[in-house]
Each structure stands twice: as C-alpha cells, then as structure tokens.
CSV table of C-alpha atoms in Angstrom, one decimal:
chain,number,residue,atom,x,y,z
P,15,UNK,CA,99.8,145.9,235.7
P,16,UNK,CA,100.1,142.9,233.2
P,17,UNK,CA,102.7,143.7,230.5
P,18,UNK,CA,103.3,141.4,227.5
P,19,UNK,CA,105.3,142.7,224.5
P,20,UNK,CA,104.5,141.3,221.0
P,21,UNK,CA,108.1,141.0,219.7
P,22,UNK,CA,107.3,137.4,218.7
P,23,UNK,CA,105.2,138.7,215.7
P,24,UNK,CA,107.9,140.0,214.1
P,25,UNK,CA,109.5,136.6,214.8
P,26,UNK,CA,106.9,134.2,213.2
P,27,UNK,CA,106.5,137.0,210.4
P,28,UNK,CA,109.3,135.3,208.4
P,29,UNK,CA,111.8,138.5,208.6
P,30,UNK,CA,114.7,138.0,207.8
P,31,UNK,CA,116.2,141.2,208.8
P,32,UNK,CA,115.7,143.0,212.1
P,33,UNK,CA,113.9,146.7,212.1
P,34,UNK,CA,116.7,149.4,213.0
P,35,UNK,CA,115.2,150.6,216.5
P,36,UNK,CA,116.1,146.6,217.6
P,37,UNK,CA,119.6,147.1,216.5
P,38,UNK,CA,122.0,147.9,219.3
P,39,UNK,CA,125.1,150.3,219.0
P,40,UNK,CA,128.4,149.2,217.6
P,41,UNK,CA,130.1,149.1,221.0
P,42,UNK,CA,128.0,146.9,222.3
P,43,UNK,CA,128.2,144.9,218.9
P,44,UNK,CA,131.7,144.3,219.7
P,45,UNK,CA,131.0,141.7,222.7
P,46,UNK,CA,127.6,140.3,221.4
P,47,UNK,CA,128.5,136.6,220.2
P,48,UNK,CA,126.5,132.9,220.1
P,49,UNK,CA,125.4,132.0,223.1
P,50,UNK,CA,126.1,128.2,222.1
P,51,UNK,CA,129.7,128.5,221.5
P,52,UNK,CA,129.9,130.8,224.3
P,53,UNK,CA,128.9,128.3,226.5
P,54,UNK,CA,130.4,125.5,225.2
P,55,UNK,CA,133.8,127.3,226.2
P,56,UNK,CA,135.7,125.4,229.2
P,57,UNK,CA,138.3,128.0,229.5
P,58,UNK,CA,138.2,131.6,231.2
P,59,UNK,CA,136.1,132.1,234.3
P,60,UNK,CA,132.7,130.5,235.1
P,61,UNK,CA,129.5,131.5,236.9
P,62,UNK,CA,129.9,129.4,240.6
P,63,UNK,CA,127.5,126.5,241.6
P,64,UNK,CA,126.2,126.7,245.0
P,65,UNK,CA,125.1,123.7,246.8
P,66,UNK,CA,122.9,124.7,249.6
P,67,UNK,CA,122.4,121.4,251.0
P,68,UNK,CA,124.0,122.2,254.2
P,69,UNK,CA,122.6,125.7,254.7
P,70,UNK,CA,120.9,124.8,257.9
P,71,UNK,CA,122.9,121.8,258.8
P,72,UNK,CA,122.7,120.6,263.0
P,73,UNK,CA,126.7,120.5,262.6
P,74,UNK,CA,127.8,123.7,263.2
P,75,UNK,CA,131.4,123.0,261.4
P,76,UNK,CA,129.4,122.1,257.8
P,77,UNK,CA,127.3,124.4,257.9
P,78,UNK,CA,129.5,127.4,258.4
P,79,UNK,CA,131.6,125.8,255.5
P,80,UNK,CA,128.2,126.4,253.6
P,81,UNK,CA,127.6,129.5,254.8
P,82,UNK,CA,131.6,130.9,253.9
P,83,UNK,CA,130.9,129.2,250.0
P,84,UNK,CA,127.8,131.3,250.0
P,85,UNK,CA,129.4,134.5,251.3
P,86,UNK,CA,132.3,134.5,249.0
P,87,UNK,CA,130.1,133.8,245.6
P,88,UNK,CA,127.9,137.1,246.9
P,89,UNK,CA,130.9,139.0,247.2
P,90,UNK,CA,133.2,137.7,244.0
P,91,UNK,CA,129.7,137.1,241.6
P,92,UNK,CA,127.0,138.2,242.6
P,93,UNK,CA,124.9,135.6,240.7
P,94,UNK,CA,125.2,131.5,240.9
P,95,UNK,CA,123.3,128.4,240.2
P,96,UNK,CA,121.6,127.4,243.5
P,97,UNK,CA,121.5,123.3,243.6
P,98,UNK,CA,119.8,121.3,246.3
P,99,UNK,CA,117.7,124.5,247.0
P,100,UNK,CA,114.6,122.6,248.9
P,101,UNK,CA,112.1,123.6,245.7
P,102,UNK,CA,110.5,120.7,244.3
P,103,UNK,CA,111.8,120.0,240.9
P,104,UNK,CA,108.3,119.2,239.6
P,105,UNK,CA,106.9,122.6,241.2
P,106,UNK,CA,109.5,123.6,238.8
P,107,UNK,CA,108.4,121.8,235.9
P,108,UNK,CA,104.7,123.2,236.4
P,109,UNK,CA,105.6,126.6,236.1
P,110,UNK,CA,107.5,126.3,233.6
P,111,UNK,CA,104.7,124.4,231.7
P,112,UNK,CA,102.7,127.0,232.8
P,113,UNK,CA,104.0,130.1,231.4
P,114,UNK,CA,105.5,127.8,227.9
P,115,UNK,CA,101.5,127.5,227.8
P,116,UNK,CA,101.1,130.8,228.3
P,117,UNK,CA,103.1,132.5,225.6
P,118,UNK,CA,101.5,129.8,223.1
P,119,UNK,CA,98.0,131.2,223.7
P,120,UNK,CA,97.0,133.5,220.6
P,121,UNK,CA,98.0,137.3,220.5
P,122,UNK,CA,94.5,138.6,221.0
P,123,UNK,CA,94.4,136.9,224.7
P,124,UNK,CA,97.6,139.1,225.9
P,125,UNK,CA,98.6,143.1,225.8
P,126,UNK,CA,101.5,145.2,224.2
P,127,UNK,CA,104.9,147.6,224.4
P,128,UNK,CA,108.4,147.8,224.3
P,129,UNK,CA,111.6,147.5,221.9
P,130,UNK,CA,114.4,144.4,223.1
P,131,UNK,CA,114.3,141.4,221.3
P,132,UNK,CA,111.8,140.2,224.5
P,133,UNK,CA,108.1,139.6,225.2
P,134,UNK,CA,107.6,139.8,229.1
P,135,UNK,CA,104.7,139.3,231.5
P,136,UNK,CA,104.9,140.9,234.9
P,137,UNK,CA,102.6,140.7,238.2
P,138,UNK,CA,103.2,140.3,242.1
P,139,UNK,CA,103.3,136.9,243.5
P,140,UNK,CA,103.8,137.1,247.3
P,141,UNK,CA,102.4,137.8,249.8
P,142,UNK,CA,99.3,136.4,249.2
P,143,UNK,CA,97.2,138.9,250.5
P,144,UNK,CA,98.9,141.5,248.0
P,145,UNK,CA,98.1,139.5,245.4
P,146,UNK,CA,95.6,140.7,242.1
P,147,UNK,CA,94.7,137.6,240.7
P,148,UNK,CA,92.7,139.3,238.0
P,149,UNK,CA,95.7,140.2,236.6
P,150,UNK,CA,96.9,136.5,236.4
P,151,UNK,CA,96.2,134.3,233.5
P,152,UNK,CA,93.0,132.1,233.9
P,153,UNK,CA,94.7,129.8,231.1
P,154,UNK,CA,96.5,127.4,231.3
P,155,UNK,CA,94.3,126.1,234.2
P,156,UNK,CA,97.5,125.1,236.3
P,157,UNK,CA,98.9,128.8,236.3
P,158,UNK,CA,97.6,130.1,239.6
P,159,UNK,CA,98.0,127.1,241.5
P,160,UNK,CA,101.6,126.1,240.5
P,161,UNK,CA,102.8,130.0,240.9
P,162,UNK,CA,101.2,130.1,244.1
P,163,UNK,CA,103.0,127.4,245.3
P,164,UNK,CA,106.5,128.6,244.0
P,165,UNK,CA,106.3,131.6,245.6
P,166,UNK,CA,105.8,130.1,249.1
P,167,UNK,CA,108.6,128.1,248.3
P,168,UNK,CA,111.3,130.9,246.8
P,169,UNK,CA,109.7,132.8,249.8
P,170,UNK,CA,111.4,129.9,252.4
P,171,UNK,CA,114.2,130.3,250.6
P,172,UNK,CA,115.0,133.6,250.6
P,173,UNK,CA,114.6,133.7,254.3
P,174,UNK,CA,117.2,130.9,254.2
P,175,UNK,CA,119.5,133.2,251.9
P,176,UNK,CA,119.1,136.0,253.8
P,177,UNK,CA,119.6,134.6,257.5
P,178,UNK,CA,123.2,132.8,255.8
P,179,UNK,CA,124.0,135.8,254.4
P,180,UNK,CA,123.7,137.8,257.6
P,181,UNK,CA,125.6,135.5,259.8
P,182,UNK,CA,128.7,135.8,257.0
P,183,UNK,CA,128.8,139.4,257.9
P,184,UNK,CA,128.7,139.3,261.7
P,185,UNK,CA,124.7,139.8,262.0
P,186,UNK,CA,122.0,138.5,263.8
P,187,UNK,CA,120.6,136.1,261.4
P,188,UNK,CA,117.4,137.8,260.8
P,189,UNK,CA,119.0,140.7,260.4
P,190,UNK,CA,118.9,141.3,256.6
P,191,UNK,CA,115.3,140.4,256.0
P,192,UNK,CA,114.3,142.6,258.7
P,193,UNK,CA,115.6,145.3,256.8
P,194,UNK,CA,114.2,144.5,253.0
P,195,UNK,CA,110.8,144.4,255.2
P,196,UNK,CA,110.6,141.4,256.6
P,197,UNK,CA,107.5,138.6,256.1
P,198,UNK,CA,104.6,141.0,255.9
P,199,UNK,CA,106.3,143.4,253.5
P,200,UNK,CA,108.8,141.9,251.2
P,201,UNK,CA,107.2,141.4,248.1
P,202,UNK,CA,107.8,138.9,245.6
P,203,UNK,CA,107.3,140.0,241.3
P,204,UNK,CA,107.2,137.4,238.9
P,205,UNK,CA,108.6,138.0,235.8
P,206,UNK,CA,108.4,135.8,232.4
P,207,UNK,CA,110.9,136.3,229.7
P,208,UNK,CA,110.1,135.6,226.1
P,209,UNK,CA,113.4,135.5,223.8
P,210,UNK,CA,111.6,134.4,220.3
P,211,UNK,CA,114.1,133.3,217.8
P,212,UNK,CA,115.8,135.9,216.2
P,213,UNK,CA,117.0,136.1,212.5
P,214,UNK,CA,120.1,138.7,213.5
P,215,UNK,CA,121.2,137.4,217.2
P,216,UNK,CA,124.2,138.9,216.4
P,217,UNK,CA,122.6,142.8,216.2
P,218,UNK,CA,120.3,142.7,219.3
P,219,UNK,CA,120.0,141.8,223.0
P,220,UNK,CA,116.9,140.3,224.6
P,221,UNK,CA,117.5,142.6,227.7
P,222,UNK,CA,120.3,145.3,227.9
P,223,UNK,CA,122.7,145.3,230.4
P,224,UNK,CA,121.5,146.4,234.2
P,225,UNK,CA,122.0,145.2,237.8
P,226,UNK,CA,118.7,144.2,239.5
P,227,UNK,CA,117.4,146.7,242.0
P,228,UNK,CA,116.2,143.9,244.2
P,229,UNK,CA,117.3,142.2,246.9
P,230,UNK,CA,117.0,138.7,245.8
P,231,UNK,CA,116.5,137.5,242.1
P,232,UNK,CA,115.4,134.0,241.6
P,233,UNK,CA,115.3,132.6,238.1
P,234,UNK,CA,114.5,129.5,236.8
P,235,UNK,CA,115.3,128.8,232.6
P,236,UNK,CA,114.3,126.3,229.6
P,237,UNK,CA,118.1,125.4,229.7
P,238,UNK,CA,118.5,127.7,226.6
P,239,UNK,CA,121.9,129.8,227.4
P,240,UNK,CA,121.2,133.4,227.3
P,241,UNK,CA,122.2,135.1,230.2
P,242,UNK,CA,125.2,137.0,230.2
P,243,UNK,CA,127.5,138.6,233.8
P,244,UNK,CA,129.9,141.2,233.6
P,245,UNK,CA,133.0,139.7,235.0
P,246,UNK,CA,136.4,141.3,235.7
P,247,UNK,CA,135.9,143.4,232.7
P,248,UNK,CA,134.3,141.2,230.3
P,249,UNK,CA,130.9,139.4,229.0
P,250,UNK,CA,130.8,135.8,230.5
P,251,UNK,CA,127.9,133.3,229.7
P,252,UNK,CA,125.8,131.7,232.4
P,253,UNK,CA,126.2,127.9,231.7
P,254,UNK,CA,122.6,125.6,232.1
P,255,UNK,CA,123.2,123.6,235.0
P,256,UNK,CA,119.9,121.4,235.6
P,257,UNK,CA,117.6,122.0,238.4
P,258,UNK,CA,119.7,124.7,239.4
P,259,UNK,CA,118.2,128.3,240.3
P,260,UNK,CA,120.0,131.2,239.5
P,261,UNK,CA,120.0,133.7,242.1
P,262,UNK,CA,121.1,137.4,241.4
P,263,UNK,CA,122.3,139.3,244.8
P,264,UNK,CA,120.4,142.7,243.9
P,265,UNK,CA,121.3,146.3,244.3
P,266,UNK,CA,119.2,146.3,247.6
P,267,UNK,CA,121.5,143.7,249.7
P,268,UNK,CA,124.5,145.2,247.8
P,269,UNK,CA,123.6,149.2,249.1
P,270,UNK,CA,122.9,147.2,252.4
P,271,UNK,CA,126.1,145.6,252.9
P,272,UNK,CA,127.7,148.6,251.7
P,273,UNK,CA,129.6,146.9,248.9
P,274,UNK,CA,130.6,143.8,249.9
P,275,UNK,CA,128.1,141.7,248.5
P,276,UNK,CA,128.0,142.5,244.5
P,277,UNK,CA,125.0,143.4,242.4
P,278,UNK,CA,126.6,142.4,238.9
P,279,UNK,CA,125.7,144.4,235.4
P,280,UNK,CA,124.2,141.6,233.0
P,281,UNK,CA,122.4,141.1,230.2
P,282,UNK,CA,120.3,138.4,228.2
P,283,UNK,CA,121.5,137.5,224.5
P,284,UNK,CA,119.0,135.9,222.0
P,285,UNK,CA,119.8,133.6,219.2
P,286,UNK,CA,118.3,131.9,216.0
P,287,UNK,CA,117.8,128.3,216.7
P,288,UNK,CA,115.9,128.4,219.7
P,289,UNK,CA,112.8,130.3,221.9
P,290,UNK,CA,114.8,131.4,225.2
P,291,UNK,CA,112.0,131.7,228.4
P,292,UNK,CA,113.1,132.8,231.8
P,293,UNK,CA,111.1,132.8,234.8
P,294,UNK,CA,112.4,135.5,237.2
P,295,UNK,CA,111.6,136.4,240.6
P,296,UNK,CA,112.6,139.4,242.0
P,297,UNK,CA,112.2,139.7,245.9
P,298,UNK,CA,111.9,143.6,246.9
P,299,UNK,CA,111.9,145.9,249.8
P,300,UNK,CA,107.9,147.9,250.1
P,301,UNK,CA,108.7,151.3,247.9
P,302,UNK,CA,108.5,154.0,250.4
P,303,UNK,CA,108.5,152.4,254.2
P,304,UNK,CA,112.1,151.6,254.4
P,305,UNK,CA,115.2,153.6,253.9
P,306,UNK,CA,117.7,151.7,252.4
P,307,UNK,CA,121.2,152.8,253.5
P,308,UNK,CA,124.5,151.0,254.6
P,309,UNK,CA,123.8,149.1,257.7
P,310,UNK,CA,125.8,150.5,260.6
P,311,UNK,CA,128.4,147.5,260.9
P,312,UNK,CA,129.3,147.7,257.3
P,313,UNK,CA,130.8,151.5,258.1
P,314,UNK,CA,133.6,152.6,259.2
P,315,UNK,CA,136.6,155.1,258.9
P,316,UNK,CA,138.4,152.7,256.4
P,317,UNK,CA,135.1,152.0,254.9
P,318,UNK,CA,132.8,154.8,254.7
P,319,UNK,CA,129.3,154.7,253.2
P,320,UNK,CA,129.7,154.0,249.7
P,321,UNK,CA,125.6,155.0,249.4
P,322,UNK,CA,123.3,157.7,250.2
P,323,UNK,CA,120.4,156.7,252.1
P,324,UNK,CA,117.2,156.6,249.6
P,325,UNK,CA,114.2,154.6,249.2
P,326,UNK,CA,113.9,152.2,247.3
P,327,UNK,CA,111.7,153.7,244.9
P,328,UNK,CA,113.9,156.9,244.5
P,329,UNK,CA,116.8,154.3,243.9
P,330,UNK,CA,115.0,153.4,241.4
P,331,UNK,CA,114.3,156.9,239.8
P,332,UNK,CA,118.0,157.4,240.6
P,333,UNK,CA,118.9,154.9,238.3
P,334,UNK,CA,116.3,155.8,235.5
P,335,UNK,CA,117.4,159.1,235.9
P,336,UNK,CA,121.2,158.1,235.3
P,337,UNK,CA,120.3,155.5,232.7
P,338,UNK,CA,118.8,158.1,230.6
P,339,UNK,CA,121.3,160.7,231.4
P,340,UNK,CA,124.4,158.8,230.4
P,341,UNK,CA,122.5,155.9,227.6
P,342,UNK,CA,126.3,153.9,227.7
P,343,UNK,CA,127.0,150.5,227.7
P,344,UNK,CA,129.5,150.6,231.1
P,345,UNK,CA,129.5,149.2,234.4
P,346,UNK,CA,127.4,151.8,236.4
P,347,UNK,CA,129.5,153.5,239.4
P,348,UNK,CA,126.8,152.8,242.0
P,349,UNK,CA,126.7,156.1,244.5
C-alpha cells in the first residue's frame, strides 16, 4: 500500500500557527529544542561513526578490530553513521533526487492520512520478485531504476552487517541472517520522510519517539539534522556526517541477541528554515514464518530470556497494543 500524508499543505498554506491535534504534550515539550543548535553542540555524548572499510578484510587482526568497533556501537548505541559502506555515493545521489522529485510533483498525483508534522511514502523494495511496481512512482523516470539498484546494494550490506555481527557474539557467521529469513525471505521497505517546514518546530515532532521493529534500518538524509536517540537518559541529536548511512539495530536483532545489541527509542524533530527528507530502509524478518525469540547462546542462568518468543507480526501488535495502552513519552521496557 502507497501512503503519502499531505502535511505539506498546511505548510505552504502560509500558517502561522500549528492546528492543536499536531501539538505534542507538555512533557515532551520540555526536551523538544532546534535541531541546529543542537547539533552545533561539541560537548556531551555523540552518535559513533563506523568505518566499515575493513569489515571483510584478508587480515584477520584488522578485521576483527572492525568487527569489535562494530559490536560495541550495536551494544552501547544502537544507531551510527556507516562510512566506507561499499554503496555508490552517486546511487545515493539518484535516490535521493528521486524521491526530492517525487515530493515536488503536484498533490493530486499522490494519496492521504496521518497527524506528525510528516508526509511519508511507503512500499517494498527487495526481493525483487516481491516487488509491486504498480505501486511505485512512474515519475520521476529514474525512480525505479535507482531504487532498484539501492536495494541490491543495502541488501549486500546487510548480509555484511549481519555475518560481523554474528561473529562478535560467538556465531557462525551466517547465523543471524538465517534467522531474520535469510535471502529469499528478508524483505526490504522503503520508506520516504517528508519534514516540511514548520512555523512552531518548537510544539511538534515529525515522528514520535519508537524503536524500529526491524532488524536492520538503513537511512540515508538531505544533511538536514533531525533525528534524535535516546541516550543514557536524554535527547541527543544525530550529527550529518556526509556520505554516511545511518543504520538503526532494530528490535528484531535486539530480541535476537537477547539484549545485547540495543534497539534505541528515537525520534525526528522538524524545524522552520528548512524541508527535512529521509530515506529509510527497514530490513524485516517474513511476518508469520519465523519465531523470533532469544537465540540459544544468548541464554543462560545469569542471563535468562529477557523475551517471549512471538512473531514478528504479533511483536508488532504487542507494541501497538502497549503503545496505545500506556500513550507516554518513556523508554519502553521491552518484554
């Protein structure tokens, strides 16, 4: 299903005030500031960048180095700028032009819903033969192409993340993407943020705070600061680092690893000078084949099984279901 919401009307509209359902509540007021002084901060802690360059390096001593860095930012963050990730950085550039054409095309030739200060489009990527293409824009003329081409390539690299990942906990190296369903059924959904400029950044969030339920979260930016981690108890803002790739360890790896890797509550923040647009990735397990659950070498007396086995679309009801129970601003307690 295509989704686009039409918050950028209100945007271009000339408002100067936000409409009250937009407005968030006053404790999350509190720790909602500008993004560009945020980020312009030097002190206090800051998002890791993770240099893959070595991830599959011949010499065994460097690459383990590699493979530690990467381990330790999974289990301290959760989220980090991914540098010398193999991805072409004009691939990059295309889809980005791509989906910056995309949000330019008049209202009429997209859909509506929702109420963040966000307009989003949403469809399935990878693998190819699960693709819809009707559902994927026929304008600009480069859209199908470039994002086909992406998602091989975040698809390489995920395989890269996930073998590195499961040799820093004492796995087999496939071991990880075997169980988020391996080649034929991980699936890849692309998402594209739309953070219009907003005349109240200080009263409203593009996207409310969550953890990802994925796996793997890829996400390329227009190097306009906006996303926001949860950090040893408070709000810290993702610097741009250029031709970087954020990546996001999901819920998914974190239930898998029972705990040790972190799936980290964040949030994106808008602002009035500038258009925000993200370009997310999320890589999933299939909804109902597998059943996620702490791997057996993650367990132990000392460590029992933080999680109880569910799949990953009940995880998902689960946390729906808790969301709308509880409607709080707080770190969730992940059970």
């Amino acid at each position: 299903m295509v989704e686009v919401e039409r918050v950028e009307n209100l945007a271009k509209s000339g408002i100067k005030s936000i409409p009250k359902e937009y407005i968030r509540p006053k404790e999350e007021l509190e720790s909602i500031n500008d993004v560009f002084q945020e980020e312009k901060k030097e002190v206090g802690p800051q998002v890791p960048t993770m240099d893959l360059q070595n991830i599959e390096s011949e010499d065994e001593t460097i690459r383990e180095k590699c493979i530690e860095e990467l381990k330790k930012a999974s289990m301290d963050w959760g989220v980090m700028h991914l540098v010398n990730h193999g991805v072409p950085f004009d691939l990059m550039e295309r889809v980005k032009r791509a989906g910056e054409e995309f949000f330019g095309l008049p209202v009429e030739e997209k859909e509506n819903g929702q109420l963040e200060w966000e307009d989003y489009f949403f469809h399935l990527v990878y693998p190819e033969d699960k693709r819809d293409l009707s559902l994927w824009p026929k304008t600009p003329s480069d859209y199908i192409e470039a994002t086909s081409e992406y998602a091989k390539c975040l698809r390489l690299l995920a395989t890269k993340v996930f073998k590195a990942l499961s040799v820093g906990l004492g796995l087999e190296p496939d071991r990880l993407e075997k169980e988020v369903g391996g080649l034929e059924e991980l699936l890849l959904q692309k998402k594209i943020n739309y953070y219009p400029k907003c005349p109240q950044p200080e009263l409203a969030l593009g996207v409310e705070a969550h953890t990802d339920v994925s796996a793997l979260t890829f996400i390329l930016h227009n190097m306009v600061p906006g996303l926001q981690l949860f950090y040893e108890g408070k709000w810290v803002i993702a610097k741009c680092v250029p031709d970087s790739i954020v990546m996001h360890i999901g819920d998914t790896l974190e239930i898998l690893s029972n705990g040790k890797f972190k799936s980290i509550l964040h949030r994106g923040l808008v602002n009035k000078e500038k258009v925000r647009i993200s370009w997310a990735v999320f890589c999933e397990p299939p909804k109902d084949k597998i059943v996620l659950k702490p791997l057996p070498e993650m367990v132990s007396a000392e460590t029992p099984a933080k999680f109880p086995p569910r799949t990953f679309a009940q995880h998902i009801e689960h946390k729906l279901f808790r969301r709308n129970e509880q409607e709080e601003l707080v770190p969730e307690t992940k059970d």
